[in-house]
PDB file of C-alpha atoms in Angstrom:
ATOM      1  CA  UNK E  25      52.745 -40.146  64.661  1.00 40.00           C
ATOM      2  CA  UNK E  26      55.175 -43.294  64.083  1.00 38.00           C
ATOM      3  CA  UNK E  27      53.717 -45.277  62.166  1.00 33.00           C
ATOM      4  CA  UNK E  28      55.608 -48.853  62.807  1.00 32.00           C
ATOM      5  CA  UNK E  29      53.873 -48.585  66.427  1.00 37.00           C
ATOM      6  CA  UNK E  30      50.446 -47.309  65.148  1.00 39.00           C
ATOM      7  CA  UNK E  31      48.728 -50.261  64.479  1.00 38.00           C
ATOM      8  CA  UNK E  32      50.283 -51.908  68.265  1.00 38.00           C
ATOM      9  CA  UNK E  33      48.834 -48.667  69.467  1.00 40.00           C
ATOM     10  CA  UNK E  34      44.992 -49.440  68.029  1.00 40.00           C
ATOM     11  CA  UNK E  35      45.420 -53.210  69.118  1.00 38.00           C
ATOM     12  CA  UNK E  36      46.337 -52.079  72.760  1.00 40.00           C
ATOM     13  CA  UNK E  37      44.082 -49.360  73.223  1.00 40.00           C
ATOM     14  CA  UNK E  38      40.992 -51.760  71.601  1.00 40.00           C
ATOM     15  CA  UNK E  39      42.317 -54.738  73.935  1.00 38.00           C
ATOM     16  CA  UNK E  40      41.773 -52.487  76.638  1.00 40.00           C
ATOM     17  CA  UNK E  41      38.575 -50.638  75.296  1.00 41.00           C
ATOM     18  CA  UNK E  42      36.380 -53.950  75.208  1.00 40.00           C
ATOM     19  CA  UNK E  43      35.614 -54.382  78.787  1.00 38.00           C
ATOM     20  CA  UNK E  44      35.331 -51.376  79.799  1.00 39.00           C
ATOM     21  CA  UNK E  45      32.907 -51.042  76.632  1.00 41.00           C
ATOM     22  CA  UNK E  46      30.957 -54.233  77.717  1.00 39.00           C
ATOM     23  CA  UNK E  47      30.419 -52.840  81.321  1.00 38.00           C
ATOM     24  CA  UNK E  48      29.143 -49.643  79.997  1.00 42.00           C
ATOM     25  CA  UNK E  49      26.522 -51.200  77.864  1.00 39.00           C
ATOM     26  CA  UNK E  50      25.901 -54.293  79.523  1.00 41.00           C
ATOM     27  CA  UNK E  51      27.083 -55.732  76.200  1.00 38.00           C
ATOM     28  CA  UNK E  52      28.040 -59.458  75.807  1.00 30.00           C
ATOM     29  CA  UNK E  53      30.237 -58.914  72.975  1.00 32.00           C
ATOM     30  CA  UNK E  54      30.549 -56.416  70.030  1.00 35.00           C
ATOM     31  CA  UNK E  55      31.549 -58.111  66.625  1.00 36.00           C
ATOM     32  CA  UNK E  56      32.280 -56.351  63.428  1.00 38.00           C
ATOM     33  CA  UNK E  57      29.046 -56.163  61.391  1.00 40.00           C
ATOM     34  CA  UNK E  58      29.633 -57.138  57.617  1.00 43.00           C
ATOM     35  CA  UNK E  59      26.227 -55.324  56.237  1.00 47.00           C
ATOM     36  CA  UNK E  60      28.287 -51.927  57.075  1.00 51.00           C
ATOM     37  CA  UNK E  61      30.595 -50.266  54.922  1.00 53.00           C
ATOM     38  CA  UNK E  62      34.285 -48.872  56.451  1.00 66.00           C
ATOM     39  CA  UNK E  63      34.823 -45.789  56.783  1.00 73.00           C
ATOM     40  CA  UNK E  64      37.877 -43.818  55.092  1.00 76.00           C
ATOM     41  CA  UNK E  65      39.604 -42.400  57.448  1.00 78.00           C
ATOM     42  CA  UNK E  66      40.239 -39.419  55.072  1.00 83.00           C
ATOM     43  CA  UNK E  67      36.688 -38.897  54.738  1.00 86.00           C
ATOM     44  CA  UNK E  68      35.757 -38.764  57.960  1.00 86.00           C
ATOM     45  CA  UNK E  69      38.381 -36.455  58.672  1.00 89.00           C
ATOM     46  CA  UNK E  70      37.170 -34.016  55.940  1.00 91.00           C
ATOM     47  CA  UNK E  71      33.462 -34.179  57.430  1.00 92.00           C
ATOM     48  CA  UNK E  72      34.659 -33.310  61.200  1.00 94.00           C
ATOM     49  CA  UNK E  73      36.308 -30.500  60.122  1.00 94.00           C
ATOM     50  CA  UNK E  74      33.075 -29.251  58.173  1.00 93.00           C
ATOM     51  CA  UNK E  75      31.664 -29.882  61.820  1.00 95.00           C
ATOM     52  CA  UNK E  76      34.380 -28.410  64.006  1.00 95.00           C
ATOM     53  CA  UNK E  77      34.276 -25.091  61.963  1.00 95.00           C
ATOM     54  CA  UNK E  78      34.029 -21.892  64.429  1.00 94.00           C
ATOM     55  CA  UNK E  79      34.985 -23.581  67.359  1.00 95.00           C
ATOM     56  CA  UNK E  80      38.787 -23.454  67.253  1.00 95.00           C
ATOM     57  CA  UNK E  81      39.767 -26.563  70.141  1.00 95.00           C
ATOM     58  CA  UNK E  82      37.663 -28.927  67.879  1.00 95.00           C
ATOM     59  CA  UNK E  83      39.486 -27.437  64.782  1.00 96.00           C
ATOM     60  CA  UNK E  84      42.927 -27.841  66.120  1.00 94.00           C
ATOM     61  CA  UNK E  85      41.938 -31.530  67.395  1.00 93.00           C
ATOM     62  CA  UNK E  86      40.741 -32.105  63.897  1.00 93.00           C
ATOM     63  CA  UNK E  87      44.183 -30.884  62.399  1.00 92.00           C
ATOM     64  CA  UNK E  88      46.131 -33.198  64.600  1.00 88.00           C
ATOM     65  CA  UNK E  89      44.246 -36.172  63.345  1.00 86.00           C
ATOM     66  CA  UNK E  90      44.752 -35.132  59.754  1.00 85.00           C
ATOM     67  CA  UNK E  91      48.983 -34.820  60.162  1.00 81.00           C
ATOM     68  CA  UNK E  92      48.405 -38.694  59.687  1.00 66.00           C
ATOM     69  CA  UNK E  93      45.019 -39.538  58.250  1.00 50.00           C
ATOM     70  CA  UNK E  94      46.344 -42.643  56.344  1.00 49.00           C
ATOM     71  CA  UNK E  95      47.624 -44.096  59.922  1.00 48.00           C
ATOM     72  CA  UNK E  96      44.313 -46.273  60.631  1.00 49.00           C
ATOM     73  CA  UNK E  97      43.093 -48.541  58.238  1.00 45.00           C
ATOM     74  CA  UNK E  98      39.645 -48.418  57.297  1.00 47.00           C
ATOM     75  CA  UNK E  99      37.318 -48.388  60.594  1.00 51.00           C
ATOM     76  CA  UNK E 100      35.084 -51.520  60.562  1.00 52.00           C
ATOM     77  CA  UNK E 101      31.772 -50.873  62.998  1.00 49.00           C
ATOM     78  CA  UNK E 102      31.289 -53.131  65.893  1.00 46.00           C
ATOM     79  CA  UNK E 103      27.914 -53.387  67.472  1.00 46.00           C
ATOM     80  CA  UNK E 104      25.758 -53.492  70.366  1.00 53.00           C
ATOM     81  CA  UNK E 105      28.974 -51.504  72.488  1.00 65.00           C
ATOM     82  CA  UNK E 106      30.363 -49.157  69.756  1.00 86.00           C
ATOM     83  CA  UNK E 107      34.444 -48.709  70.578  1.00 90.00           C
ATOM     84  CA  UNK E 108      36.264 -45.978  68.744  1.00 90.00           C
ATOM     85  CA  UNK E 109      38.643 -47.623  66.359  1.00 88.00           C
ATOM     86  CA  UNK E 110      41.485 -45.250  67.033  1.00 89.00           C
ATOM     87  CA  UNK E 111      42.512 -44.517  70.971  1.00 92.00           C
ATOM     88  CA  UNK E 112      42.943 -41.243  72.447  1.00 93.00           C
ATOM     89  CA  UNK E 113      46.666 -40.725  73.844  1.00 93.00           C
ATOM     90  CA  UNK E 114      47.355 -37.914  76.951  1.00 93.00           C
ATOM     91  CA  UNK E 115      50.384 -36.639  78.637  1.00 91.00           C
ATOM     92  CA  UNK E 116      48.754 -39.530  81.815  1.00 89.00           C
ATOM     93  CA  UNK E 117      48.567 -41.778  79.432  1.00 88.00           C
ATOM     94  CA  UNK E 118      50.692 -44.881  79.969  1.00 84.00           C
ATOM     95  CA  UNK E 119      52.293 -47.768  77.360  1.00 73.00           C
ATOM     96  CA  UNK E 120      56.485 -47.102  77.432  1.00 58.00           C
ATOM     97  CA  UNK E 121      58.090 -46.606  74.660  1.00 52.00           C
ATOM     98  CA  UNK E 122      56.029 -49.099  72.037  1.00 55.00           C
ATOM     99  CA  UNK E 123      52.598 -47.887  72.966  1.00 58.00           C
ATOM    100  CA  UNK E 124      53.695 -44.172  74.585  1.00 69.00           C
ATOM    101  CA  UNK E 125      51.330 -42.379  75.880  1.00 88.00           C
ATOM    102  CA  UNK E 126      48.292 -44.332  75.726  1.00 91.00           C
ATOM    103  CA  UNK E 127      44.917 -43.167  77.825  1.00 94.00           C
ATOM    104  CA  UNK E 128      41.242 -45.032  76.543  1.00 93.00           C
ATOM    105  CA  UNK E 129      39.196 -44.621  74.135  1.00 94.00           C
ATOM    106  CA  UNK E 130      35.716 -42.719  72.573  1.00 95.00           C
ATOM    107  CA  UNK E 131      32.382 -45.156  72.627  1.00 93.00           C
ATOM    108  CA  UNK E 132      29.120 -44.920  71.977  1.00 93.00           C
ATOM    109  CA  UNK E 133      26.064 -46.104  72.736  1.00 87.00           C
ATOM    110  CA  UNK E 134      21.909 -46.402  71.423  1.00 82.00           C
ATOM    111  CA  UNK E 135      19.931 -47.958  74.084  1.00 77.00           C
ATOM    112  CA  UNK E 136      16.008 -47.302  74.408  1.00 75.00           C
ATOM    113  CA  UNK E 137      16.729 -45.214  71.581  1.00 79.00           C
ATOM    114  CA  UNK E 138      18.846 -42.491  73.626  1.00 86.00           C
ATOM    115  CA  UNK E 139      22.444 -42.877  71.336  1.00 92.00           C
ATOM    116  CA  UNK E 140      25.497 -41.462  73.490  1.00 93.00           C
ATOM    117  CA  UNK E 141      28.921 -40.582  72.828  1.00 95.00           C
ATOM    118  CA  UNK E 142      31.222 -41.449  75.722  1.00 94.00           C
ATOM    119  CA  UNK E 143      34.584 -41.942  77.074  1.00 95.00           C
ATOM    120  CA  UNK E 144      36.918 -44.055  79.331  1.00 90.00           C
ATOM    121  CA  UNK E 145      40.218 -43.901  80.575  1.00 90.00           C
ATOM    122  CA  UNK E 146      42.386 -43.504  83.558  1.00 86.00           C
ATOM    123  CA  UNK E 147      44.106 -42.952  85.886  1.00 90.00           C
ATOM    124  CA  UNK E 148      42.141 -43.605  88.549  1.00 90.00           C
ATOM    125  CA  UNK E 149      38.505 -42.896  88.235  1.00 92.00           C
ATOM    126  CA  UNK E 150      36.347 -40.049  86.545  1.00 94.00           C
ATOM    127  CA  UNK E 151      36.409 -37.057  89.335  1.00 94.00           C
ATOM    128  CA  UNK E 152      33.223 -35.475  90.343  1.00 91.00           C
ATOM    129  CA  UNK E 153      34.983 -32.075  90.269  1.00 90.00           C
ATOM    130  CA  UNK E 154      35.694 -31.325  86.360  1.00 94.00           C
ATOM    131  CA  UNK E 155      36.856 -27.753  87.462  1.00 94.00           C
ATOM    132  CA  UNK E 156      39.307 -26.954  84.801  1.00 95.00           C
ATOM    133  CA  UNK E 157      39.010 -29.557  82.262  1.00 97.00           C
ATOM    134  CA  UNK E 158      36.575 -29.951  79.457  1.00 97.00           C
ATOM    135  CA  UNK E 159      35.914 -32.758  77.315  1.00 98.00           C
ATOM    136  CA  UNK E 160      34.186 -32.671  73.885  1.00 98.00           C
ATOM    137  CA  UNK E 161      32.839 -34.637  71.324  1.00 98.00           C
ATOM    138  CA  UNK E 162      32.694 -33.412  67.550  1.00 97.00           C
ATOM    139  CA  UNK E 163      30.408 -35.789  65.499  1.00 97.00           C
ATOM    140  CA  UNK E 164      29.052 -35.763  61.694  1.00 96.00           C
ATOM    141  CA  UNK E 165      25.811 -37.803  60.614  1.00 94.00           C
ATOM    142  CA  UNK E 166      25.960 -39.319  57.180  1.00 92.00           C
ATOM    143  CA  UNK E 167      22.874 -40.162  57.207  1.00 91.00           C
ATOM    144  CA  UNK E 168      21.183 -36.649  57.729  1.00 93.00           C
ATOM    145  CA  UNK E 169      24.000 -34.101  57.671  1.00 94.00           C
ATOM    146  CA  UNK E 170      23.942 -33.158  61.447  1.00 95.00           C
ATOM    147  CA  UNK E 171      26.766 -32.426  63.191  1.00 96.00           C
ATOM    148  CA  UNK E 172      27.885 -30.503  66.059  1.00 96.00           C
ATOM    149  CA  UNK E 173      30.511 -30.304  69.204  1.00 97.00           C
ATOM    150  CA  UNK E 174      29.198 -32.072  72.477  1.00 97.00           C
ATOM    151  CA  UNK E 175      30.006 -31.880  75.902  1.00 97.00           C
ATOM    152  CA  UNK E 176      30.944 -35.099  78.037  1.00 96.00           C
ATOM    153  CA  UNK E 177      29.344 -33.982  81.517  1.00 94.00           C
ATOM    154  CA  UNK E 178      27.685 -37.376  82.496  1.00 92.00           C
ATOM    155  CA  UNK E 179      29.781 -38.883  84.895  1.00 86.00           C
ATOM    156  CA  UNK E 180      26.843 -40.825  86.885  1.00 71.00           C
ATOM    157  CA  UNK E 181      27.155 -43.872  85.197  1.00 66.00           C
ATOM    158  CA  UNK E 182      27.624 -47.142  86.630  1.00 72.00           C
ATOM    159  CA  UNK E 183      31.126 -47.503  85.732  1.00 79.00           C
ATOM    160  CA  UNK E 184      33.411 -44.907  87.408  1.00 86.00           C
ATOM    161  CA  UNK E 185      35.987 -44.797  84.566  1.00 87.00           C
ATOM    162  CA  UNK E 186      33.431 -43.889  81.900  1.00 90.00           C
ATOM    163  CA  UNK E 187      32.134 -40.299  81.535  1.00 94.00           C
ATOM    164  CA  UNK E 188      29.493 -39.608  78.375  1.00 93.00           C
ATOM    165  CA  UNK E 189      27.332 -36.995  76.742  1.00 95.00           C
ATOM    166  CA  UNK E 190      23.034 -36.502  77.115  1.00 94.00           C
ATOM    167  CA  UNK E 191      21.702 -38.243  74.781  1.00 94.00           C
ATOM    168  CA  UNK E 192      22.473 -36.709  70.762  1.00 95.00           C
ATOM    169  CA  UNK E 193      19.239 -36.385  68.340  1.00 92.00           C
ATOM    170  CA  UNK E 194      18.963 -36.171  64.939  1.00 91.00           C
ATOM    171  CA  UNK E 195      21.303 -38.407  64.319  1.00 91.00           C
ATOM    172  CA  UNK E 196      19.055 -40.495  61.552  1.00 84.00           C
ATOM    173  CA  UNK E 197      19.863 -43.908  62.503  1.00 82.00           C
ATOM    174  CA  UNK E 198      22.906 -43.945  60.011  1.00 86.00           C
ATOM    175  CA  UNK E 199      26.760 -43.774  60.420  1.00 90.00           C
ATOM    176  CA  UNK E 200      28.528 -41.038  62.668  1.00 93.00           C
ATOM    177  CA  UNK E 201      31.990 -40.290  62.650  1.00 94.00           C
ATOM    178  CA  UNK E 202      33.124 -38.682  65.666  1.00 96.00           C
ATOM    179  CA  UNK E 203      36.393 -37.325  67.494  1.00 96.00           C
ATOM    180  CA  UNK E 204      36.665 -36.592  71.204  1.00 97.00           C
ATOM    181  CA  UNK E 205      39.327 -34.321  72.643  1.00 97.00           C
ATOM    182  CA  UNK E 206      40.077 -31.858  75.471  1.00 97.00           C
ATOM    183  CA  UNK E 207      40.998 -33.257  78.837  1.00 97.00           C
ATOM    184  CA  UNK E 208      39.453 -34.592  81.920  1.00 97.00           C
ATOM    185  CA  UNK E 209      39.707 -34.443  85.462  1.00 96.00           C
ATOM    186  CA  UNK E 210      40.439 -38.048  87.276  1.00 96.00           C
ATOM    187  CA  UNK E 211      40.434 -38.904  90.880  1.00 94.00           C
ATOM    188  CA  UNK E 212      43.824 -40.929  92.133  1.00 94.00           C
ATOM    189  CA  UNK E 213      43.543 -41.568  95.726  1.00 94.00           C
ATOM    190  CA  UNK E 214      43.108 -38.590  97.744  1.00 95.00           C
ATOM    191  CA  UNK E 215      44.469 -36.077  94.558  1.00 94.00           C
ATOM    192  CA  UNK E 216      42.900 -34.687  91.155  1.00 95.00           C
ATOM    193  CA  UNK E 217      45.112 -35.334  87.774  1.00 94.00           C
ATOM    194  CA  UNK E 218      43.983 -33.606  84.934  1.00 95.00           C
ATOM    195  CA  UNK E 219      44.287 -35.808  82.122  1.00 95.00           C
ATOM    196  CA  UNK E 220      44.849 -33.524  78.828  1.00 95.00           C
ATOM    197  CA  UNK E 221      44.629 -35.351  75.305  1.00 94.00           C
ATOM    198  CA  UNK E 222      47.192 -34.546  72.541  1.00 92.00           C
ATOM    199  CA  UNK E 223      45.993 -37.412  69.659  1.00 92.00           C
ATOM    200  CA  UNK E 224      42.013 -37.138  69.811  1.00 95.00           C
ATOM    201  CA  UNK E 225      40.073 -40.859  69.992  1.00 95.00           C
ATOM    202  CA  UNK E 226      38.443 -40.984  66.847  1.00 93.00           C
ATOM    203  CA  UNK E 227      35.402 -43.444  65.756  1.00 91.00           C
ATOM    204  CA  UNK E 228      32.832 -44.627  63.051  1.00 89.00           C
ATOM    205  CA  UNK E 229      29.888 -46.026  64.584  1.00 89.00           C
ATOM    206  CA  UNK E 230      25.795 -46.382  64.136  1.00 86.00           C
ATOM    207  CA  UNK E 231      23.408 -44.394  65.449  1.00 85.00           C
TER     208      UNK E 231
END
C-alpha cells in the first residue's frame, strides 16, 4: 500500500467510522483512553496469524496486512464505541485517487456484558440476502489467549449499514486485536452489490 496516502486513508475512513459507530452503540462519544497501552501493529499481526492458522481466507487476509505492517502507527483504544483504527478498502469502495478504494470499517462493542465484533460500510445498506458473500472476523485475546475466526451474520440491528457477530466469550475482559475480511452483500435500490474486501479492517480494542 502507498504509504504517502495511508495515514489520509485512516483519517477518512475514522471521520467516517464515528457516526456510524455512535449510532450502533448509542455512544455519545468515544475518546482515546490513556490507562491503555498501543498496540504494535507488528504484534498484532503476528498473533492473528497464530489465530488464522488452518483456515486459509483468514491466512491470506492476514498476509495482506503484513505486506505493510509498519503502515499504521501504533493503535490507541477508544471507548464506549470501539472503531477499528485501520479501514477496510473493497473493489465498491469509494475515495478517488487520494483515498482509492475506501469501504468502512471493523467495530466492536461490550454492552450488558455481550462484547461484539461488527462492521459498516456501503453502498447502500446491509442486504438481507448474504447468498454468496461471507464476512469474517479473526480475533486474538491478550488477556486469556483465545482466539478464533467469527462469522458476521447479524444484520438485525438498528442501523441498516452495520452487520455484527453473536456475542464472543472468553474474551477475559482484556485487549483483542482483530481483522475482518471477506465480502458482503449490500442492497442499492432495487439490485444486490457484493462488496468484496482486498485490505482487511484491522483493530485493537477492549473486551
Amino acid at each position: 500500500m502507498n504509504r504517502r496516502y495511508f495515514g489520509r486513508r485512516i483519517a477518512a475512513g475514522l471521520t467516517a467510522a464515528v457516526a456510524a459507530t455512535m449510532m450502533f452503540t448509542g455512544a455519545a462519544s468515544a475518546q482515546p483512553t490513556d490507562s491503555v497501552p498501543a498496540v504494535d501493529p507488528t504484534t498484532a499481526i503476528a498473533k492473528l496469524r497464530t489465530a488464522a492458522a488452518g483456515n486459509p481466507d483468514a491466512e491470506a487476509a492476514i498476509e495482506r496486512l503484513a505486506l505493510s505492517p509498519t503502515d499504521a502507527a501504533a493503535m490507541d483504544i477508544a471507548l464506549p464505541g470501539q472503531i477499528f483504527q485501520v479501514p477496510a478498502y473493497s473493489d465498491t469502495g469509494q475515495g478517488g485517487p487520494v483515498l482509492g478504494q475506501l469501504y468502512g470499517a471493523g467495530v466492536a462493542t461490550n454492552m450488558s456484558n455481550q462484547f461484539r465484533f461488527g462492521f459498516f460500510g456501503g453502498p447502500g445498506t446491509i442486504a438481507a440476502d448474504q447468498a454468496g458473500a461471507q464476512l469474517e472476523v479473526v480475533y486474538y485475546s491478550f488477556a486469556t489467549g483465545a482466539s478464533g475466526v467469527v462469522k458476521l451474520d447479524q444484520n438485525n440491528v438498528a442501523v441498516p449499514t452495520v452487520i455484527s457477530t453473536p456475542p464472543v466469550a472468553g474474551l477475559g475482559g482484556g485487549l483483542v486485536v482483530a481483522a475482518v475480511y471477506g465480502s458482503l452483500n449490500h442492497q442499492v435500490g432495487p439490485n444486490i452489490v457484493k462488496s468484496t474486501i482486498w485490505w482487511p479492517s484491522l483493530g485493537s480494542v477492549l473486551a
